[in-house]
PDB file of C-alpha atoms in Angstrom:
ATOM      1  CA  MET P 268     -31.404  -1.253   8.062  1.00  0.00           C
ATOM      2  CA  SER P 269     -30.470  -2.219   4.324  1.00  0.00           C
ATOM      3  CA  LYS P 270     -27.025  -2.892   2.902  1.00  0.00           C
ATOM      4  CA  SER P 271     -27.231   0.109   0.331  1.00  0.00           C
ATOM      5  CA  TRP P 272     -27.506   2.111   3.274  1.00  0.00           C
ATOM      6  CA  LEU P 273     -24.528   0.256   4.448  1.00  0.00           C
ATOM      7  CA  ARG P 274     -22.499  -0.041   1.383  1.00  0.00           C
ATOM      8  CA  GLY P 275     -23.140   3.763   1.136  1.00  0.00           C
ATOM      9  CA  ARG P 276     -22.287   4.265   4.516  1.00  0.00           C
ATOM     10  CA  VAL P 277     -18.554   2.230   3.991  1.00  0.00           C
ATOM     11  CA  GLU P 278     -17.942   3.847   0.625  1.00  0.00           C
ATOM     12  CA  ASN P 279     -18.230   7.488   2.111  1.00  0.00           C
ATOM     13  CA  GLY P 280     -16.112   6.627   5.395  1.00  0.00           C
ATOM     14  CA  LEU P 281     -13.346   4.928   2.886  1.00  0.00           C
ATOM     15  CA  ARG P 282     -13.425   7.711   0.476  1.00  0.00           C
ATOM     16  CA  ARG P 283     -13.108  10.461   3.014  1.00  0.00           C
ATOM     17  CA  GLY P 284     -10.041   8.237   5.282  1.00  0.00           C
ATOM     18  CA  PHE P 285      -8.018   7.695   1.907  1.00  0.00           C
ATOM     19  CA  GLN P 286      -8.297  11.667   0.655  1.00  0.00           C
ATOM     20  CA  HIS P 287      -7.464  13.118   4.451  1.00  0.00           C
ATOM     21  CA  ALA P 288      -4.463   9.951   4.824  1.00  0.00           C
ATOM     22  CA  TYR P 289      -3.104  11.009   1.428  1.00  0.00           C
ATOM     23  CA  LYS P 290      -3.223  14.395   2.739  1.00  0.00           C
ATOM     24  CA  THR P 291      -1.839  14.408   6.081  1.00  0.00           C
ATOM     25  CA  VAL P 292      -0.455  10.652   6.698  1.00  0.00           C
ATOM     26  CA  ARG P 293       2.969  10.294   5.253  1.00  0.00           C
ATOM     27  CA  VAL P 294       5.658   7.861   6.135  1.00  0.00           C
ATOM     28  CA  ASP P 295       8.798   9.980   6.013  1.00  0.00           C
ATOM     29  CA  PRO P 296      11.239   8.273   3.822  1.00  0.00           C
ATOM     30  CA  SER P 297      14.480   9.171   6.052  1.00  0.00           C
ATOM     31  CA  THR P 298      13.653   8.058   8.482  1.00  0.00           C
ATOM     32  CA  PHE P 299      11.990   4.602   8.005  1.00  0.00           C
ATOM     33  CA  LEU P 300      15.115   4.211   6.413  1.00  0.00           C
ATOM     34  CA  LEU P 301      17.164   4.464   9.535  1.00  0.00           C
ATOM     35  CA  GLN P 302      14.783   2.413  10.853  1.00  0.00           C
ATOM     36  CA  LEU P 303      14.998  -0.221   8.606  1.00  0.00           C
ATOM     37  CA  ARG P 304      19.023  -0.028   9.274  1.00  0.00           C
ATOM     38  CA  SER P 305      18.006  -0.161  13.062  1.00  0.00           C
ATOM     39  CA  ALA P 306      15.108  -1.573  13.919  1.00  0.00           C
ATOM     40  CA  TYR P 307      15.644  -4.654  11.174  1.00  0.00           C
ATOM     41  CA  GLY P 308      19.329  -4.747  10.798  1.00  0.00           C
ATOM     42  CA  LEU P 309      19.243  -3.963   6.705  1.00  0.00           C
ATOM     43  CA  PRO P 310      23.107  -3.068   5.761  1.00  0.00           C
ATOM     44  CA  VAL P 311      21.678   0.224   3.641  1.00  0.00           C
ATOM     45  CA  THR P 312      22.168   4.142   3.804  1.00  0.00           C
ATOM     46  CA  THR P 313      19.930   4.337   0.308  1.00  0.00           C
ATOM     47  CA  PHE P 314      17.232   3.432  -0.982  1.00  0.00           C
ATOM     48  CA  GLN P 315      19.328   2.191  -3.923  1.00  0.00           C
ATOM     49  CA  GLY P 316      21.170   0.021  -1.661  1.00  0.00           C
ATOM     50  CA  LEU P 317      17.817  -2.119  -1.187  1.00  0.00           C
ATOM     51  CA  TYR P 318      18.078  -4.018  -4.673  1.00  0.00           C
ATOM     52  CA  SER P 319      21.402  -5.449  -3.146  1.00  0.00           C
ATOM     53  CA  VAL P 320      19.933  -7.170  -0.184  1.00  0.00           C
ATOM     54  CA  ASP P 321      18.562 -10.670  -0.619  1.00  0.00           C
ATOM     55  CA  VAL P 322      14.516 -10.099  -1.909  1.00  0.00           C
ATOM     56  CA  ARG P 323      13.952 -13.025   0.833  1.00  0.00           C
ATOM     57  CA  VAL P 324      15.110 -10.454   3.747  1.00  0.00           C
ATOM     58  CA  LEU P 325      12.986  -7.878   2.386  1.00  0.00           C
ATOM     59  CA  ASP P 326      10.137 -10.317   2.312  1.00  0.00           C
ATOM     60  CA  GLN P 327      10.612 -10.699   5.516  1.00  0.00           C
ATOM     61  CA  VAL P 328      10.791  -7.190   6.655  1.00  0.00           C
ATOM     62  CA  ALA P 329       7.814  -6.656   4.889  1.00  0.00           C
ATOM     63  CA  GLU P 330       6.308  -9.381   6.720  1.00  0.00           C
ATOM     64  CA  LYS P 331       6.863  -7.990   9.857  1.00  0.00           C
ATOM     65  CA  VAL P 332       5.488  -4.127   8.298  1.00  0.00           C
ATOM     66  CA  ILE P 333       2.445  -6.086   7.434  1.00  0.00           C
ATOM     67  CA  ARG P 334       1.904  -7.880  10.773  1.00  0.00           C
ATOM     68  CA  GLY P 335       2.219  -4.829  13.103  1.00  0.00           C
ATOM     69  CA  GLY P 336      -0.452  -2.925  10.744  1.00  0.00           C
ATOM     70  CA  MET P 337      -2.783  -5.283  11.233  1.00  0.00           C
ATOM     71  CA  LYS P 338      -2.243  -5.340  15.275  1.00  0.00           C
ATOM     72  CA  ILE P 339      -3.050  -1.507  15.117  1.00  0.00           C
ATOM     73  CA  ALA P 340      -5.691  -1.518  13.032  1.00  0.00           C
ATOM     74  CA  ALA P 341      -7.023  -5.230  14.832  1.00  0.00           C
ATOM     75  CA  VAL P 342      -6.764  -2.171  18.410  1.00  0.00           C
ATOM     76  CA  GLU P 343      -8.662   0.503  16.503  1.00  0.00           C
ATOM     77  CA  GLY P 344     -11.455  -1.956  15.631  1.00  0.00           C
ATOM     78  CA  ALA P 345     -12.002  -3.392  18.587  1.00  0.00           C
ATOM     79  CA  GLY P 346     -11.759   0.121  19.930  1.00  0.00           C
ATOM     80  CA  PHE P 347     -14.539   1.828  17.809  1.00  0.00           C
ATOM     81  CA  GLY P 348     -16.681  -1.308  17.232  1.00  0.00           C
ATOM     82  CA  LEU P 349     -17.866  -0.895  20.842  1.00  0.00           C
ATOM     83  CA  GLY P 350     -20.485   1.661  19.543  1.00  0.00           C
ATOM     84  CA  GLY P 351     -21.603  -0.720  16.361  1.00  0.00           C
ATOM     85  CA  VAL P 352     -22.704   0.950  13.470  1.00  0.00           C
ATOM     86  CA  LEU P 353     -22.201   4.479  14.277  1.00  0.00           C
ATOM     87  CA  THR P 354     -18.670   4.288  14.338  1.00  0.00           C
ATOM     88  CA  ILE P 355     -18.248   2.695  11.214  1.00  0.00           C
ATOM     89  CA  VAL P 356     -17.251   5.970   9.417  1.00  0.00           C
ATOM     90  CA  PRO P 357     -14.194   7.387  12.105  1.00  0.00           C
ATOM     91  CA  ASP P 358     -13.440   3.906  12.150  1.00  0.00           C
ATOM     92  CA  LEU P 359     -12.856   3.275   8.266  1.00  0.00           C
ATOM     93  CA  GLY P 360     -11.195   7.002   8.727  1.00  0.00           C
ATOM     94  CA  ILE P 361      -8.843   5.265  10.573  1.00  0.00           C
ATOM     95  CA  LEU P 362      -8.316   1.779   8.979  1.00  0.00           C
ATOM     96  CA  ALA P 363      -7.551   3.935   5.706  1.00  0.00           C
ATOM     97  CA  ALA P 364      -4.567   5.543   7.461  1.00  0.00           C
ATOM     98  CA  VAL P 365      -3.520   2.367   8.718  1.00  0.00           C
ATOM     99  CA  THR P 366      -3.492   0.408   5.568  1.00  0.00           C
ATOM    100  CA  LEU P 367      -2.209   3.597   3.678  1.00  0.00           C
ATOM    101  CA  ARG P 368       1.002   3.868   5.608  1.00  0.00           C
ATOM    102  CA  THR P 369       1.641   0.231   4.974  1.00  0.00           C
ATOM    103  CA  ILE P 370       1.528   0.276   1.738  1.00  0.00           C
ATOM    104  CA  GLN P 371       3.870   3.782   2.086  1.00  0.00           C
ATOM    105  CA  LYS P 372       6.268   1.402   4.157  1.00  0.00           C
ATOM    106  CA  LEU P 373       6.012  -1.562   1.831  1.00  0.00           C
ATOM    107  CA  SER P 374       6.579   0.715  -1.054  1.00  0.00           C
ATOM    108  CA  LEU P 375      10.196   1.644   0.717  1.00  0.00           C
ATOM    109  CA  ILE P 376      10.788  -1.490   1.383  1.00  0.00           C
ATOM    110  CA  TYR P 377      11.236  -2.502  -1.811  1.00  0.00           C
ATOM    111  CA  GLY P 378      12.943   0.365  -2.901  1.00  0.00           C
ATOM    112  CA  PHE P 379      10.391   2.621  -4.480  1.00  0.00           C
ATOM    113  CA  GLU P 380      10.261   6.465  -2.866  1.00  0.00           C
ATOM    114  CA  PHE P 381       6.947   8.840  -3.701  1.00  0.00           C
ATOM    115  CA  ASN P 382       8.715  12.263  -3.706  1.00  0.00           C
ATOM    116  CA  THR P 383       8.025  12.751  -7.229  1.00  0.00           C
ATOM    117  CA  ASP P 384       4.368  12.627  -9.008  1.00  0.00           C
ATOM    118  CA  ASP P 385       4.703   9.324 -10.648  1.00  0.00           C
ATOM    119  CA  GLU P 386       5.983   7.892  -7.832  1.00  0.00           C
ATOM    120  CA  THR P 387       2.914   8.714  -5.584  1.00  0.00           C
ATOM    121  CA  ALA P 388       0.984   7.912  -8.935  1.00  0.00           C
ATOM    122  CA  GLU P 389       2.973   4.096  -8.070  1.00  0.00           C
ATOM    123  CA  LEU P 390       2.060   4.096  -4.636  1.00  0.00           C
ATOM    124  CA  TRP P 391      -1.785   4.434  -5.773  1.00  0.00           C
ATOM    125  CA  ILE P 392      -1.055   1.958  -8.323  1.00  0.00           C
ATOM    126  CA  ALA P 393      -0.668  -0.269  -5.282  1.00  0.00           C
ATOM    127  CA  ALA P 394      -3.053   0.682  -3.286  1.00  0.00           C
ATOM    128  CA  ALA P 395      -5.748   0.145  -6.238  1.00  0.00           C
ATOM    129  CA  THR P 396      -4.203  -3.012  -6.887  1.00  0.00           C
ATOM    130  CA  ALA P 397      -4.869  -4.128  -2.738  1.00  0.00           C
ATOM    131  CA  ALA P 398      -8.163  -3.678  -3.368  1.00  0.00           C
ATOM    132  CA  GLY P 399      -8.408  -5.517  -6.837  1.00  0.00           C
ATOM    133  CA  VAL P 400      -9.075  -2.259  -8.684  1.00  0.00           C
ATOM    134  CA  ASP P 401      -7.951  -2.207 -12.040  1.00  0.00           C
ATOM    135  CA  ILE P 402      -6.802   1.069 -13.298  1.00  0.00           C
ATOM    136  CA  SER P 403      -4.848   0.845 -16.952  1.00  0.00           C
ATOM    137  CA  ARG P 404      -6.257   3.028 -18.224  1.00  0.00           C
ATOM    138  CA  GLU P 405      -5.465   5.754 -15.531  1.00  0.00           C
ATOM    139  CA  MET P 406      -2.358   4.472 -15.974  1.00  0.00           C
ATOM    140  CA  LEU P 407      -1.826   6.743 -18.990  1.00  0.00           C
ATOM    141  CA  GLU P 408      -2.513  10.099 -17.115  1.00  0.00           C
ATOM    142  CA  LYS P 409      -0.479   9.595 -13.862  1.00  0.00           C
ATOM    143  CA  GLU P 410       1.270  13.008 -14.866  1.00  0.00           C
ATOM    144  CA  VAL P 411      -1.719  14.381 -13.759  1.00  0.00           C
ATOM    145  CA  ILE P 412      -1.975  13.776  -9.866  1.00  0.00           C
ATOM    146  CA  ALA P 413      -4.328  15.790  -8.952  1.00  0.00           C
ATOM    147  CA  LYS P 414      -7.152  14.425 -10.909  1.00  0.00           C
ATOM    148  CA  PHE P 415      -5.580  10.585 -10.843  1.00  0.00           C
ATOM    149  CA  VAL P 416      -5.605  10.127  -7.159  1.00  0.00           C
ATOM    150  CA  PRO P 417      -9.142  11.209  -6.295  1.00  0.00           C
ATOM    151  CA  ARG P 418     -10.252   9.082  -8.837  1.00  0.00           C
ATOM    152  CA  VAL P 419      -8.737   6.290  -8.086  1.00  0.00           C
ATOM    153  CA  ILE P 420      -9.682   6.941  -4.660  1.00  0.00           C
ATOM    154  CA  GLN P 421     -13.571   7.246  -5.737  1.00  0.00           C
ATOM    155  CA  ARG P 422     -12.782   3.371  -7.281  1.00  0.00           C
ATOM    156  CA  ILE P 423     -10.969   1.744  -4.438  1.00  0.00           C
ATOM    157  CA  ALA P 424     -13.617   3.006  -2.042  1.00  0.00           C
ATOM    158  CA  VAL P 425     -16.430   1.231  -4.452  1.00  0.00           C
ATOM    159  CA  LYS P 426     -14.983  -2.191  -4.790  1.00  0.00           C
ATOM    160  CA  ALA P 427     -13.828  -2.365  -0.995  1.00  0.00           C
ATOM    161  CA  SER P 428     -17.565  -1.077  -0.180  1.00  0.00           C
ATOM    162  CA  THR P 429     -18.891  -3.816  -1.959  1.00  0.00           C
ATOM    163  CA  GLU P 430     -16.523  -6.579  -1.107  1.00  0.00           C
ATOM    164  CA  VAL P 431     -16.736  -6.073   2.904  1.00  0.00           C
ATOM    165  CA  VAL P 432     -20.585  -4.820   3.219  1.00  0.00           C
ATOM    166  CA  GLU P 433     -21.608  -8.325   3.634  1.00  0.00           C
ATOM    167  CA  LYS P 434     -19.078  -9.267   6.886  1.00  0.00           C
ATOM    168  CA  TRP P 435     -19.360  -5.740   8.169  1.00  0.00           C
ATOM    169  CA  ALA P 436     -22.958  -6.022   8.673  1.00  0.00           C
ATOM    170  CA  GLY P 437     -22.241  -7.722  11.901  1.00  0.00           C
ATOM    171  CA  ARG P 438     -21.186  -4.276  13.353  1.00  0.00           C
ATOM    172  CA  VAL P 439     -24.702  -3.489  13.940  1.00  0.00           C
ATOM    173  CA  ILE P 440     -24.754  -4.895  17.479  1.00  0.00           C
ATOM    174  CA  PRO P 441     -23.145  -3.201  19.923  1.00  0.00           C
ATOM    175  CA  LEU P 442     -20.249  -5.065  22.143  1.00  0.00           C
ATOM    176  CA  VAL P 443     -19.975  -8.647  19.660  1.00  0.00           C
ATOM    177  CA  SER P 444     -19.393  -5.536  17.134  1.00  0.00           C
ATOM    178  CA  SER P 445     -15.847  -4.819  19.059  1.00  0.00           C
ATOM    179  CA  VAL P 446     -14.533  -8.401  18.358  1.00  0.00           C
ATOM    180  CA  ILE P 447     -16.440  -8.216  14.625  1.00  0.00           C
ATOM    181  CA  GLY P 448     -14.405  -5.267  14.064  1.00  0.00           C
ATOM    182  CA  ALA P 449     -11.403  -5.797  15.192  1.00  0.00           C
ATOM    183  CA  GLY P 450     -11.293  -9.109  13.295  1.00  0.00           C
ATOM    184  CA  LEU P 451     -12.274  -7.112   9.893  1.00  0.00           C
ATOM    185  CA  ASN P 452      -9.780  -4.567  10.155  1.00  0.00           C
ATOM    186  CA  TYR P 453      -6.757  -7.263  11.386  1.00  0.00           C
ATOM    187  CA  TYR P 454      -7.474  -9.137   8.078  1.00  0.00           C
ATOM    188  CA  PHE P 455      -8.042  -5.982   5.875  1.00  0.00           C
ATOM    189  CA  VAL P 456      -4.666  -4.609   6.271  1.00  0.00           C
ATOM    190  CA  ARG P 457      -3.545  -8.639   6.142  1.00  0.00           C
ATOM    191  CA  ALA P 458      -5.197  -8.946   3.021  1.00  0.00           C
ATOM    192  CA  TRP P 459      -4.456  -5.395   1.479  1.00  0.00           C
ATOM    193  CA  GLY P 460      -0.734  -5.645   2.629  1.00  0.00           C
ATOM    194  CA  LYS P 461       0.136  -8.871   0.708  1.00  0.00           C
ATOM    195  CA  ARG P 462      -1.658  -7.729  -2.375  1.00  0.00           C
ATOM    196  CA  ALA P 463      -0.077  -4.092  -2.104  1.00  0.00           C
ATOM    197  CA  GLY P 464       3.295  -6.727  -0.624  1.00  0.00           C
ATOM    198  CA  THR P 465       3.304  -8.410  -4.089  1.00  0.00           C
ATOM    199  CA  HIS P 466       2.702  -5.467  -6.541  1.00  0.00           C
ATOM    200  CA  PHE P 467       5.772  -3.430  -5.101  1.00  0.00           C
ATOM    201  CA  ARG P 468       7.864  -7.115  -4.891  1.00  0.00           C
ATOM    202  CA  GLN P 469       7.219  -7.617  -8.532  1.00  0.00           C
ATOM    203  CA  ARG P 470       8.179  -4.492  -9.892  1.00  0.00           C
ATOM    204  CA  HIS P 471      11.805  -4.759  -7.333  1.00  0.00           C
ATOM    205  CA  LEU P 472      12.184  -7.600  -9.454  1.00  0.00           C
ATOM    206  CA  GLU P 473      11.439  -6.184 -12.910  1.00  0.00           C
ATOM    207  CA  MET P 474      13.841  -3.166 -11.165  1.00  0.00           C
ATOM    208  CA  ARG P 475      16.515  -5.564 -10.438  1.00  0.00           C
ATOM    209  CA  SER P 476      16.569  -7.099 -14.260  1.00  0.00           C
ATOM    210  CA  ARG P 477      17.507  -3.761 -15.415  1.00  0.00           C
ATOM    211  CA  MET P 478      19.788  -2.842 -13.093  1.00  0.00           C
ATOM    212  CA  LEU P 479      21.813  -6.158 -13.685  1.00  0.00           C
ATOM    213  CA  LEU P 480      21.234  -5.365 -17.756  1.00  0.00           C
ATOM    214  CA  ALA P 481      22.612  -2.482 -17.711  1.00  0.00           C
ATOM    215  CA  GLN P 482      25.785  -3.038 -15.612  1.00  0.00           C
ATOM    216  CA  ASN P 483      26.552  -6.570 -17.659  1.00  0.00           C
ATOM    217  CA  ARG P 484      26.471  -3.930 -20.864  1.00  0.00           C
ATOM    218  CA  VAL P 485      28.662  -1.410 -19.018  1.00  0.00           C
ATOM    219  CA  LEU P 486      30.876  -4.351 -18.504  1.00  0.00           C
ATOM    220  CA  ASP P 487      30.616  -5.737 -21.946  1.00  0.00           C
ATOM    221  CA  ALA P 488      31.681  -2.537 -23.489  1.00  0.00           C
ATOM    222  CA  PRO P 489      34.890  -2.524 -23.173  1.00  0.00           C
ATOM    223  CA  SER P 490      35.551  -5.750 -24.468  1.00  0.00           C
ATOM    224  CA  ALA P 491      33.688  -5.048 -27.476  1.00  0.00           C
ATOM    225  CA  ALA P 492      35.567  -1.761 -28.050  1.00  0.00           C
ATOM    226  CA  ARG P 493      38.902  -3.896 -27.758  1.00  0.00           C
ATOM    227  CA  LEU P 494      37.328  -6.138 -30.569  1.00  0.00           C
ATOM    228  CA  THR P 495      36.586  -3.629 -32.812  1.00  0.00           C
ATOM    229  CA  PRO P 496      39.159  -2.870 -35.642  1.00  0.00           C
TER     230      PRO P 496
END
């Protein structure tokens, strides 16, 4: 079995997986907001309220979400790994769905919904960042979401397939590949979750700074008016 053949399988599996996940897999923001309140104890009623929560608390919730995704991916990888190389494509499809849902949750934790085209584009920018893909040029075309997302997915698939093909080569051995599949999936979601979380955390801090600056301007406005002759 050649590495180029395996790379092609991995690339196609990830591309199809993310395309399918994009169309069918979506974390419901309102349901997840309730989960943030009940399961994680965050005192918020809107996603805007997350900007008033200590960012260290948000980091802790993000870490728990990433760990949850890692466990799900590991169980899935162990099951599909029993089939060796024959189950790589379906395994990658589910892995893509688990990864995307994890990234969606991280987006919401740091206060970014994905109801508009711009927000959806931002979600995929985070996914690309997690994959180590530079899409700065495509950022100028975010409004064309129907063209933007498939292009980003293709670049993610190419980058990821090149990056992991060496490790996935061990899946040609049935049974042994179950352990390998679990481990690879576990660390795949971990790595992507960490990178995406860092992306959203940075955006969150930038948004906080802008909100604080705007708030200070409002508070300073009456004082400036009183000083005006």
